[in-house]
């Protein structure tokens, strides 16, 4: 409805309906049964956006659902499989409505057999179908990790380019609230160390839509790490994001907030915490630049290094375990490429090096909080600050 | 079968001469299963195998030259030297590998069968009746993935035949010591599919059972489990000293050599003469010799091949420090593996 309002105002302003269609503002329904969606001209004219007075809010859950819906309708080779994705409408309601729309042959409820159905997805991908395999949480992917790594990631290389695997493995990753040690592990570092895989982790709805669409269209295996606590959060989305050809490039990070004193890198839920930390730091006179990694593999070392060369200080934040984590890789990369630009030692903030405890207060201490990021940034700026949090 | 046997014998020779390396698993003695099943397939049907895949590749139609070059690690191999003995892939012949972990190929085969059904029903390619064969051993039949796939294949009526090459030994672990109920074919009906047991040393019997199972799958009636009782004359791999197997058992099975048995049958039923069979053997020897020569003379992969084919979309190597995608730099593959 907002779109109609915008179109109305715009046509009155002298732009014809035809021009709007050409610019891809009006979303055209792509007929099912076609091949890959035709690349459409995306609106370069930015003043058009000033006319949509109400920017739409979209939940991450809706963003993922709409991305799946659009990709499935554009390409009949895309299908979804996983536990409870069909009749239950998705364990976290991400696949709501898809069974009714596409039928049980394209939205498959599987038995509880991760190794089996992940392998089936890989075998189907060998033949050019585009499976989207959902893990109820990425913790369960450990039962299928042999297939993700050995049959999916390595196959293009082992077969010397004969067999590519256009598959997407998605699901919630990392800590939720009070789910205990076996349901709270973050797998970003594990999968990001494997050559042949692409690993993405969205934060906002725009990220979720753009990256999931890019992942489904990508001819290589993609591990798509969502976050359960982000599913219910709403973010503003522009008309461009809502367009069905919207796609984000894999391998490019986004600078969520520009700054000049310290670089903070984060992905997934932690980006939200980092932005809040940046607000607090701004009041104390520290201008923090927050980078939303979006893509863990390939890591956008170019953006990170350019940012560190500007601010001269780095704090990496992640939810997962510290040893051999994503932050470790970023710090190594910055030290290798921008050592002479650093004014302070690099810092990593990560989850506590313990299996996730259950008690709410212990869980809070085991995961980075806004205060931890603030303190780390201040330490990087040589403001005197205690090392540990008070309990 | 003769091609399989001579080829594998040549592999052993080449391995001990140092031309082949790593893990090499030979198929001597089991040729009847490969020939009996794969020769009934069309080119579009697919085969998924384990690390003991040289003869499956040859039966499916991959040229002996390509397989030998791959084993030598040369750029003219079927996977340009990047796969090796255990990872034979051929898109042209629909050979989907070559997997090192046992049980890993079974879900992949089930996925290929799933694709066949999907293409027929969802993509409406009416003539798509491709069948998939999954080959694996007795040890794999205790693995979780095996049972998961028996369940799903029967549940969704997938066009697949599960072929168990029961050679009674998983490296040094006897099948009887590892399995609670050693009669593997009985596990089929537990999941709702027929299970057959066949003498895997007799190629004609294997072919009979294979024909039925493959036709069943093609008609859309679902999966079948076929247990072939067979034996491997050599050790598990060329590094296996093979001390645990009883020599009497080996002698018993050597007497049932599928090639000798078929030769005897052909001569007795006057379908072929001794001279014709000798001519076939000679021809095969020439093919294998030629394959070795070809592989020897082929060049090893160039340095730039190290970074090729990691991704179908090489932008997956990400953006370099200069802000451009690394794969756009023409010197990218000439460097070291620094990515």
XYZ file of C-alpha atoms in Angstrom:
730
model
C 0.000 0.000 0.000
C 2.877 2.289 0.753
C 4.220 1.523 -2.700
C 0.919 2.570 -4.338
C 0.992 5.813 -2.408
C 4.508 6.459 -3.563
C 3.618 5.613 -7.156
C 0.659 7.936 -6.984
C 2.711 10.852 -5.773
C 5.407 10.110 -8.258
C 3.097 9.876 -11.269
C 1.542 13.145 -10.277
C 5.045 14.541 -10.227
C 5.357 13.731 -13.889
C 7.020 10.313 -14.025
C 5.051 7.903 -16.161
C 4.065 4.435 -15.031
C 6.205 3.111 -17.827
C 9.251 4.894 -16.499
C 8.608 3.529 -13.042
C 8.344 -0.013 -14.389
C 11.558 0.481 -16.277
C 13.325 1.588 -13.164
C 12.092 -1.535 -11.435
C 10.268 0.430 -8.743
C 7.052 -1.408 -9.392
C 7.702 -5.023 -8.564
C 6.807 -7.260 -11.506
C 5.663 -10.761 -10.728
C 8.070 -13.210 -12.225
C 6.236 -16.168 -13.732
C 7.066 -19.520 -12.235
C 8.773 -21.942 -14.549
C 11.237 -19.485 -15.968
C 14.984 -19.786 -15.755
C 17.083 -17.527 -13.586
C 15.479 -14.155 -13.020
C 16.358 -11.483 -15.542
C 18.617 -8.832 -14.074
C 16.550 -5.740 -13.835
C 17.639 -2.144 -13.929
C 17.767 -1.016 -10.333
C 16.699 2.542 -9.606
C 19.726 4.757 -9.827
C 17.587 7.833 -9.368
C 17.795 8.348 -5.648
C 15.509 11.342 -5.387
C 12.648 8.977 -6.090
C 13.032 7.617 -2.587
C 12.227 10.966 -1.070
C 8.694 10.478 -2.268
C 7.983 7.320 -0.248
C 7.213 9.096 2.951
C 6.632 5.995 5.078
C 9.663 3.660 5.029
C 8.486 0.103 5.532
C 9.483 -1.888 8.627
C 10.214 -5.514 8.039
C 11.024 -8.295 10.473
C 14.046 -10.461 9.687
C 11.707 -13.449 9.701
C 9.545 -11.811 7.016
C 12.635 -10.843 5.064
C 13.874 -14.429 4.962
C 10.425 -15.733 4.120
C 9.969 -13.291 1.273
C 13.427 -14.023 -0.091
C 12.715 -17.775 -0.091
C 9.314 -17.193 -1.645
C 10.631 -15.033 -4.447
C 13.543 -17.316 -5.282
C 11.307 -20.379 -5.286
C 8.825 -18.710 -7.558
C 11.500 -17.480 -9.930
C 13.299 -20.802 -10.338
C 11.496 -24.144 -10.142
C 14.759 -25.886 -9.355
C 14.892 -24.258 -5.922
C 13.387 -26.396 -3.187
C 13.421 -26.329 0.588
C 14.061 -29.300 2.837
C 14.456 -29.658 6.551
C 12.718 -30.628 9.738
C 9.304 -29.021 10.279
C 9.612 -26.667 7.309
C 6.312 -27.746 5.794
C 3.255 -28.456 7.862
C 4.669 -26.881 11.013
C 5.349 -23.752 8.928
C 8.966 -23.797 10.003
C 10.412 -24.343 13.463
C 10.881 -20.583 13.682
C 8.171 -19.817 11.119
C 10.679 -18.795 8.480
C 9.035 -21.009 5.875
C 5.499 -19.954 6.739
C 3.056 -20.348 3.876
C 5.554 -21.964 1.523
C 4.025 -25.437 1.712
C 0.594 -24.132 0.698
C 2.088 -22.181 -2.144
C 4.564 -24.674 -3.603
C 3.337 -28.063 -2.505
C 4.987 -30.964 -0.720
C 7.293 -31.755 -3.610
C 9.154 -28.478 -3.213
C 8.851 -27.982 0.525
C 9.934 -31.256 2.085
C 9.437 -32.234 5.683
C 12.270 -34.621 6.405
C 12.655 -37.242 9.098
C 15.207 -36.427 11.807
C 18.166 -37.547 9.760
C 20.565 -34.657 9.273
C 23.339 -36.725 7.734
C 20.917 -38.420 5.390
C 18.958 -35.445 4.155
C 21.956 -33.144 3.907
C 23.609 -35.753 1.716
C 20.442 -36.028 -0.338
C 20.520 -32.271 -0.822
C 24.133 -32.437 -1.951
C 23.359 -35.255 -4.385
C 20.479 -33.246 -5.813
C 22.743 -30.213 -6.145
C 25.257 -32.307 -8.089
C 22.546 -32.558 -10.708
C 21.756 -28.884 -10.868
C 18.800 -28.636 -8.530
C 19.122 -25.845 -5.983
C 18.317 -27.182 -2.552
C 17.974 -24.980 0.490
C 18.668 -27.242 3.443
C 17.399 -25.911 6.740
C 18.957 -27.009 10.004
C 16.740 -26.415 12.978
C 19.812 -24.965 14.554
C 23.355 -25.128 13.272
C 24.221 -27.252 16.270
C 22.438 -30.097 14.458
C 24.581 -29.505 11.411
C 27.364 -31.278 13.289
C 25.597 -34.507 12.458
C 25.808 -33.560 8.799
C 29.108 -31.711 8.767
C 30.754 -34.502 6.752
C 28.444 -33.719 3.878
C 28.752 -29.971 4.146
C 32.514 -30.145 4.028
C 33.459 -33.333 2.207
C 30.731 -33.766 -0.360
C 29.674 -30.164 -0.855
C 32.631 -27.849 -0.283
C 35.308 -30.028 -1.808
C 33.486 -31.497 -4.785
C 34.051 -28.730 -7.283
C 37.754 -29.007 -6.607
C 38.003 -32.800 -6.516
C 36.121 -33.148 -9.764
C 38.143 -30.317 -11.266
C 35.155 -28.130 -12.045
C 32.899 -30.837 -13.467
C 30.482 -30.891 -10.579
C 29.405 -27.713 -8.849
C 27.158 -27.734 -5.825
C 24.653 -24.839 -5.786
C 23.309 -25.571 -2.320
C 22.448 -23.351 0.648
C 22.623 -24.565 4.238
C 20.736 -22.208 6.497
C 19.473 -22.004 10.015
C 19.908 -20.195 13.316
C 23.426 -20.102 14.729
C 24.915 -19.038 18.022
C 23.363 -18.367 21.386
C 19.662 -17.910 21.959
C 18.159 -17.306 25.391
C 18.658 -19.961 28.038
C 18.956 -22.904 25.662
C 22.030 -24.389 27.274
C 25.424 -25.539 26.084
C 24.449 -27.873 23.249
C 22.179 -25.373 21.529
C 24.314 -22.270 21.768
C 27.483 -22.981 19.818
C 28.542 -20.530 17.104
C 29.857 -22.216 13.979
C 31.065 -19.223 11.990
C 34.748 -19.975 12.584
C 34.387 -23.692 11.873
C 32.779 -23.285 8.459
C 34.751 -20.210 7.536
C 37.978 -22.169 7.687
C 36.945 -24.511 4.864
C 38.001 -23.693 1.299
C 35.161 -24.170 -1.134
C 32.484 -22.815 1.184
C 31.014 -19.366 1.357
C 29.797 -18.334 4.793
C 27.345 -15.476 5.240
C 25.802 -13.994 8.344
C 23.122 -11.309 8.017
C 22.172 -8.741 10.626
C 19.309 -6.586 9.393
C 16.336 -7.436 7.198
C 18.096 -5.884 4.242
C 21.062 -8.190 4.863
C 18.762 -11.168 5.309
C 16.927 -10.603 2.056
C 19.874 -9.606 -0.062
C 22.275 -12.237 1.209
C 19.794 -15.117 1.104
C 18.860 -14.285 -2.463
C 22.527 -14.051 -3.392
C 23.178 -17.359 -1.644
C 20.401 -19.187 -3.463
C 21.560 -17.851 -6.817
C 25.192 -18.662 -6.111
C 26.618 -21.756 -7.841
C 28.679 -22.750 -4.808
C 27.798 -24.174 -1.406
C 26.824 -21.392 0.999
C 26.472 -21.673 4.768
C 23.956 -19.066 5.846
C 24.148 -18.336 9.579
C 21.073 -16.616 10.947
C 20.319 -15.767 14.563
C 17.230 -16.807 16.436
C 17.050 -13.652 18.533
C 17.114 -11.484 15.421
C 14.153 -13.187 13.758
C 11.627 -11.042 15.593
C 13.458 -7.750 15.179
C 12.235 -5.182 12.707
C 14.382 -3.003 10.515
C 13.486 -0.288 8.037
C 13.716 -1.410 4.416
C 13.719 0.754 1.347
C 11.799 0.081 -1.838
C 14.982 -1.123 -3.442
C 15.309 -3.871 -0.870
C 11.744 -4.990 -1.457
C 12.313 -5.440 -5.173
C 12.473 -9.078 -6.159
C 15.761 -8.688 -7.964
C 17.506 -7.207 -4.940
C 20.738 -8.981 -4.205
C 23.772 -8.159 -2.107
C 27.271 -9.034 -3.272
C 28.957 -11.858 -1.411
C 32.285 -10.826 0.081
C 31.542 -7.177 0.803
C 31.174 -5.859 4.327
C 28.989 -2.878 5.181
C 30.025 0.106 7.210
C 26.980 0.527 9.415
C 28.251 3.632 11.113
C 31.120 5.812 10.071
C 33.645 6.963 12.611
C 37.222 8.044 12.975
C 38.593 6.880 16.314
C 38.222 3.108 16.523
C 37.024 0.318 14.199
C 34.610 -2.213 15.636
C 33.903 -5.312 13.506
C 30.961 -7.575 14.200
C 28.452 -9.868 12.515
C 24.923 -11.009 13.163
C 23.350 -9.990 16.475
C 26.524 -8.372 17.760
C 26.212 -5.631 15.148
C 23.204 -4.349 17.075
C 25.167 -4.332 20.306
C 28.087 -2.612 18.599
C 25.828 0.125 17.283
C 24.477 0.715 20.780
C 28.045 0.783 22.095
C 28.946 3.318 19.416
C 26.123 5.588 20.631
C 27.450 5.430 24.178
C 31.000 6.049 23.017
C 29.917 9.032 20.953
C 28.643 10.719 24.103
C 32.097 10.288 25.600
C 33.796 11.744 22.589
C 34.932 8.560 20.867
C 33.722 8.206 17.311
C 33.491 4.474 16.542
C 33.228 2.990 13.058
C 31.066 -0.139 13.085
C 31.582 -2.669 10.321
C 28.921 -5.294 9.680
C 30.981 -8.133 8.174
C 27.998 -9.782 6.370
C 30.358 -12.257 4.769
C 32.604 -14.339 7.024
C 34.089 -16.243 4.129
C 35.322 -14.589 2.007
C 36.226 -11.987 4.585
C 36.222 -8.432 3.286
C 39.784 -7.727 4.342
C 39.900 -4.715 2.070
C 37.139 -2.836 3.888
C 38.428 -3.812 7.319
C 41.973 -2.757 6.573
C 40.916 0.482 4.929
C 38.911 1.279 8.037
C 41.769 0.463 10.410
C 44.125 2.568 8.357
C 41.705 5.410 8.927
C 41.017 4.952 12.634
C 44.257 3.195 13.686
C 42.525 1.063 16.318
C 40.651 -2.239 16.097
C 38.209 -4.086 18.307
C 36.692 -7.285 16.918
C 33.558 -8.603 18.572
C 31.921 -11.984 18.158
C 29.668 -14.291 20.091
C 31.580 -17.504 19.493
C 34.465 -19.015 21.393
C 37.673 -16.990 21.331
C 40.273 -19.503 20.282
C 40.700 -19.719 16.499
C 37.634 -17.518 16.084
C 36.587 -14.993 13.494
C 38.168 -12.201 15.540
C 41.476 -14.054 15.584
C 41.468 -14.127 11.787
C 40.589 -10.434 11.506
C 43.303 -9.432 13.962
C 45.860 -11.524 12.079
C 44.797 -9.980 8.793
C 45.079 -6.448 10.158
C 48.462 -7.116 11.726
C 49.710 -8.613 8.474
C 48.469 -5.829 6.256
C 48.181 -2.675 8.316
C 50.657 -3.063 11.168
C 52.303 0.319 10.781
C 48.930 2.023 10.947
C 48.029 0.653 14.364
C 48.215 3.009 17.332
C 47.064 0.462 19.881
C 47.143 -3.321 20.249
C 44.251 -5.089 18.472
C 41.560 -6.419 20.757
C 39.167 -9.293 20.431
C 35.956 -9.590 22.376
C 34.426 -13.040 22.163
C 32.117 -15.311 24.086
C 33.559 -16.770 27.278
C 35.738 -19.835 26.770
C 33.214 -22.105 28.485
C 30.283 -24.184 27.284
C 27.263 -21.919 27.526
C 25.791 -22.063 31.025
C 22.091 -22.174 31.599
C 21.524 -19.727 34.492
C 20.477 -16.356 33.150
C 23.085 -14.314 34.973
C 25.900 -16.694 33.966
C 24.694 -16.685 30.382
C 24.827 -12.911 30.352
C 28.438 -13.060 31.509
C 29.323 -15.646 28.870
C 28.246 -13.524 25.907
C 29.606 -10.080 24.966
C 27.411 -7.231 26.218
C 27.313 -3.591 25.210
C 29.410 -2.614 28.237
C 32.174 -5.022 27.187
C 32.389 -3.433 23.764
C 32.418 0.048 25.256
C 35.208 -0.848 27.658
C 37.271 -2.470 24.928
C 36.929 0.558 22.677
C 37.971 2.826 25.519
C 40.987 0.633 26.256
C 41.938 0.858 22.596
C 41.754 4.619 22.919
C 43.889 4.510 26.042
C 41.241 5.745 28.422
C 41.832 4.076 31.775
C 39.176 1.506 32.361
C 39.001 -1.728 34.415
C 39.604 -4.972 32.504
C 36.813 -7.118 33.881
C 33.138 -6.401 34.289
C 31.649 -6.227 37.728
C 29.363 -9.250 38.208
C 35.835 -57.749 -16.267
C 39.161 -58.478 -17.906
C 39.766 -54.764 -18.264
C 39.035 -54.295 -14.571
C 41.366 -57.094 -13.529
C 44.292 -56.122 -15.773
C 43.888 -52.501 -14.859
C 43.984 -53.178 -11.154
C 46.969 -55.492 -11.510
C 48.766 -52.762 -13.404
C 47.865 -50.303 -10.659
C 49.559 -52.532 -8.122
C 52.674 -52.704 -10.279
C 52.742 -48.948 -10.759
C 52.214 -48.321 -7.075
C 55.184 -50.435 -6.105
C 57.233 -48.615 -8.710
C 56.317 -45.323 -7.106
C 54.238 -43.916 -9.942
C 51.070 -43.980 -7.884
C 50.834 -42.889 -4.313
C 48.576 -42.325 -1.374
C 45.696 -44.652 -0.705
C 44.894 -47.078 -3.514
C 42.170 -49.681 -3.089
C 41.944 -52.454 -5.629
C 38.922 -54.274 -6.848
C 40.370 -57.697 -7.831
C 37.794 -60.400 -7.387
C 34.731 -58.194 -7.317
C 34.542 -57.489 -11.042
C 31.319 -59.440 -11.511
C 29.371 -56.972 -9.398
C 30.582 -53.919 -11.253
C 30.095 -55.425 -14.689
C 26.835 -57.141 -13.812
C 25.208 -53.933 -12.661
C 26.779 -51.054 -14.506
C 26.673 -52.553 -17.959
C 22.873 -52.512 -17.734
C 22.752 -48.742 -17.276
C 22.210 -45.953 -19.757
C 24.689 -43.129 -19.985
C 22.330 -40.816 -18.093
C 21.984 -43.159 -15.145
C 24.352 -42.372 -12.346
C 26.726 -44.372 -10.232
C 28.026 -43.410 -6.810
C 30.855 -45.418 -5.389
C 33.378 -45.570 -2.569
C 37.147 -45.331 -2.580
C 37.279 -48.675 -4.389
C 36.094 -46.970 -7.523
C 38.553 -47.582 -10.370
C 36.576 -50.412 -11.904
C 33.228 -48.677 -11.396
C 34.664 -45.788 -13.383
C 35.880 -48.097 -16.135
C 32.571 -49.959 -16.303
C 30.642 -46.706 -16.538
C 32.662 -45.731 -19.573
C 35.439 -43.480 -18.316
C 38.403 -44.228 -20.626
C 41.222 -46.248 -19.106
C 43.654 -43.516 -20.086
C 41.761 -40.926 -18.073
C 41.604 -43.134 -14.994
C 45.280 -44.080 -15.159
C 46.349 -40.457 -15.608
C 44.225 -39.460 -12.654
C 45.956 -42.112 -10.553
C 49.338 -40.847 -11.628
C 48.226 -37.330 -10.694
C 48.550 -35.900 -14.164
C 46.602 -33.075 -15.729
C 45.027 -35.391 -18.314
C 43.225 -37.392 -15.657
C 39.455 -37.437 -15.424
C 39.640 -34.878 -12.629
C 42.869 -33.294 -13.865
C 44.771 -34.881 -11.040
C 42.809 -33.097 -8.357
C 40.773 -36.047 -7.153
C 43.011 -39.053 -7.133
C 42.333 -42.716 -6.612
C 39.504 -42.232 -4.164
C 37.686 -39.390 -5.890
C 36.834 -40.297 -9.448
C 34.227 -37.935 -10.869
C 32.937 -37.748 -14.400
C 30.055 -35.508 -15.286
C 29.947 -36.862 -18.829
C 29.518 -40.439 -17.678
C 27.464 -39.530 -14.605
C 29.941 -41.010 -12.212
C 29.364 -39.000 -9.076
C 32.441 -40.144 -7.150
C 34.540 -41.628 -5.457
C 34.024 -40.912 -1.680
C 36.577 -41.633 0.970
C 34.281 -41.841 3.998
C 32.197 -44.961 3.987
C 28.528 -44.249 3.872
C 29.153 -40.792 2.481
C 28.160 -41.776 -1.033
C 24.830 -43.288 -0.062
C 23.003 -40.034 0.747
C 24.550 -38.409 -2.319
C 23.250 -41.274 -4.471
C 19.858 -40.918 -2.834
C 19.970 -37.234 -3.730
C 20.717 -38.041 -7.353
C 17.733 -40.400 -7.382
C 15.682 -37.649 -5.758
C 16.661 -35.317 -8.585
C 15.487 -37.851 -11.128
C 12.075 -38.004 -9.473
C 11.941 -34.213 -9.007
C 12.708 -33.637 -12.649
C 9.939 -35.965 -13.672
C 7.317 -34.667 -11.292
C 8.072 -31.027 -10.647
C 10.041 -29.918 -13.678
C 7.811 -32.101 -15.844
C 10.587 -33.732 -17.878
C 8.401 -36.677 -18.740
C 11.085 -38.968 -20.024
C 13.372 -38.650 -17.044
C 13.572 -42.147 -15.670
C 17.194 -42.128 -14.641
C 18.228 -44.672 -12.084
C 21.027 -44.346 -9.556
C 23.214 -47.133 -8.246
C 24.932 -46.784 -4.903
C 27.836 -49.178 -4.309
C 29.182 -49.745 -0.823
C 30.546 -52.497 1.384
C 29.538 -54.646 4.309
C 31.154 -52.328 6.844
C 28.991 -49.470 5.648
C 25.862 -51.410 6.462
C 26.379 -50.676 10.112
C 26.649 -46.949 9.517
C 23.797 -44.587 10.433
C 23.670 -42.904 7.040
C 22.886 -46.231 5.385
C 19.766 -46.696 7.450
C 18.743 -43.063 7.118
C 18.815 -43.414 3.360
C 17.045 -46.766 3.242
C 14.273 -45.049 5.154
C 14.017 -41.974 2.970
C 14.408 -43.843 -0.315
C 11.560 -46.161 0.581
C 9.480 -43.320 2.036
C 9.740 -41.201 -1.108
C 9.951 -44.172 -3.542
C 13.194 -43.034 -5.113
C 14.628 -44.736 -8.238
C 17.742 -46.135 -6.611
C 19.342 -49.541 -6.172
C 21.503 -50.039 -3.084
C 24.214 -52.534 -4.018
C 26.117 -54.066 -1.122
C 29.467 -55.526 -2.138
C 29.761 -57.836 0.821
C 33.340 -59.038 0.696
C 33.162 -60.123 4.338
C 35.993 -57.868 5.482
C 36.238 -54.199 6.430
C 40.026 -53.768 6.414
C 40.743 -56.325 9.119
C 37.345 -56.440 10.753
C 35.376 -59.489 9.801
C 31.761 -58.839 8.934
C 30.678 -61.485 11.428
C 32.534 -59.749 14.265
C 31.043 -56.377 13.486
C 27.426 -57.043 12.705
C 24.648 -58.251 14.958
C 22.658 -59.755 12.063
C 25.085 -60.504 9.226
C 22.396 -61.137 6.622
C 22.333 -57.678 5.106
C 19.593 -58.286 2.545
C 17.142 -58.728 5.412
C 17.536 -55.069 6.288
C 15.673 -54.061 3.145
C 12.213 -55.363 4.088
C 12.578 -53.738 7.520
C 12.361 -50.421 5.686
C 9.752 -51.471 3.170
C 11.830 -52.438 0.162
C 12.717 -55.867 -1.273
C 16.102 -57.291 -0.322
C 17.956 -59.827 -2.473
C 21.024 -61.932 -1.900
C 23.047 -63.003 -4.922
C 26.300 -64.819 -5.581
C 28.568 -61.921 -6.450
C 31.202 -64.129 -8.041
C 28.883 -65.136 -10.886
C 28.364 -62.290 -13.318
C 25.331 -63.821 -15.008
C 23.436 -64.276 -11.762
C 24.301 -60.724 -10.715
C 23.049 -59.447 -14.046
C 19.702 -61.210 -13.618
C 19.030 -59.689 -10.234
C 20.392 -56.326 -11.331
C 18.072 -56.246 -14.324
C 15.036 -56.743 -12.143
C 16.089 -54.158 -9.583
C 16.942 -51.526 -12.181
C 13.688 -52.089 -14.074
C 11.777 -51.765 -10.827
C 13.392 -48.443 -10.120
C 12.815 -47.234 -13.666
C 9.145 -48.064 -13.432
C 8.915 -45.867 -10.356
C 8.254 -48.650 -7.895
C 11.005 -47.579 -5.559
C 14.325 -48.782 -4.191
C 15.812 -52.242 -3.867
C 18.585 -53.579 -1.667
C 20.841 -56.162 -3.313
C 23.511 -57.950 -1.312
C 26.261 -59.443 -3.491
C 28.423 -61.985 -1.756
C 31.855 -61.383 -3.188
C 35.504 -61.320 -2.168
C 38.514 -59.146 -2.714
C 41.617 -61.096 -3.628
C 44.017 -58.407 -2.520
C 44.167 -56.539 0.748
C 41.988 -53.589 1.655
C 44.484 -51.234 0.099
C 48.005 -51.576 -1.239
C 49.299 -50.684 2.190
C 47.393 -53.488 3.893
C 49.543 -56.523 4.810
C 46.379 -58.634 4.809
C 47.442 -60.929 7.607
C 44.139 -61.529 9.283
C 42.368 -63.373 6.506
C 42.551 -67.130 6.526
C 44.495 -68.476 3.491
C 41.995 -71.311 3.184
C 39.188 -68.788 2.787
C 41.183 -66.930 0.147
C 41.821 -70.157 -1.734
C 38.138 -71.057 -1.626
C 37.144 -67.797 -3.202
C 40.026 -67.810 -5.655
C 38.548 -71.013 -7.000
C 35.358 -69.052 -7.682
C 37.139 -66.310 -9.638
C 34.418 -64.623 -11.728
C 36.605 -64.313 -14.784
C 37.649 -67.966 -14.826
C 34.066 -68.984 -14.203
C 32.738 -66.949 -17.097
C 35.500 -68.201 -19.409
C 34.618 -71.762 -18.546
C 30.939 -71.096 -19.172
C 31.581 -69.448 -22.536
C 33.795 -72.259 -23.745
C 31.474 -74.993 -22.531
C 28.425 -73.426 -24.130
C 30.393 -72.814 -27.316
C 29.662 -69.101 -27.195
C 33.319 -68.315 -27.664
C 36.496 -70.200 -28.380
C 39.758 -70.186 -26.433
C 41.400 -68.264 -29.210
C 38.773 -65.512 -29.110
C 39.146 -65.139 -25.367
C 42.918 -65.002 -25.682
C 42.514 -62.299 -28.298
C 40.331 -60.279 -25.921
C 42.908 -60.576 -23.171
C 45.656 -59.489 -25.504
C 43.635 -56.504 -26.642
C 42.958 -55.470 -23.065
C 46.637 -55.768 -22.222
C 47.361 -53.378 -25.042
C 44.717 -50.947 -23.786
C 46.193 -50.973 -20.301
C 49.758 -50.611 -21.570
C 48.661 -47.724 -23.713
C 46.952 -46.151 -20.724
C 50.154 -46.390 -18.692
C 52.225 -44.913 -21.492
C 49.754 -42.099 -21.949
C 49.721 -41.361 -18.241
C 53.509 -41.480 -18.040
C 53.923 -39.057 -20.863
C 51.266 -36.642 -19.652
C 52.345 -33.511 -17.899
C 51.649 -32.935 -14.222
C 49.197 -30.128 -13.455
C 50.563 -26.618 -13.927
C 51.093 -24.453 -10.880
C 48.138 -22.258 -11.738
C 45.826 -25.220 -11.281
C 46.244 -25.137 -7.512
C 43.760 -22.343 -7.040
C 41.381 -23.292 -9.811
C 37.975 -24.823 -9.290
C 37.748 -24.223 -5.564
C 34.554 -22.358 -6.373
C 32.317 -22.436 -9.408
C 32.147 -18.682 -8.918
C 35.726 -17.581 -8.230
C 34.567 -14.378 -6.618
C 34.386 -16.626 -3.596
C 38.036 -15.865 -3.018
C 36.857 -12.477 -1.927
C 38.183 -9.002 -2.274
C 41.886 -8.408 -2.098
C 43.645 -5.571 -0.289
C 43.366 -3.396 -3.372
C 39.573 -3.435 -3.168
C 39.004 -5.544 -6.281
C 37.932 -9.165 -6.440
C 41.041 -11.313 -6.275
C 39.975 -13.490 -9.178
C 39.972 -10.443 -11.459
C 43.703 -10.135 -11.086
C 45.141 -12.142 -14.014
C 48.165 -13.078 -11.921
C 45.967 -14.560 -9.205
C 46.549 -18.205 -9.958
C 50.252 -17.770 -10.494
C 50.938 -16.827 -6.926
C 51.192 -19.097 -3.958
C 48.121 -20.235 -2.107
C 48.010 -16.935 -0.278
C 44.373 -15.956 -0.437
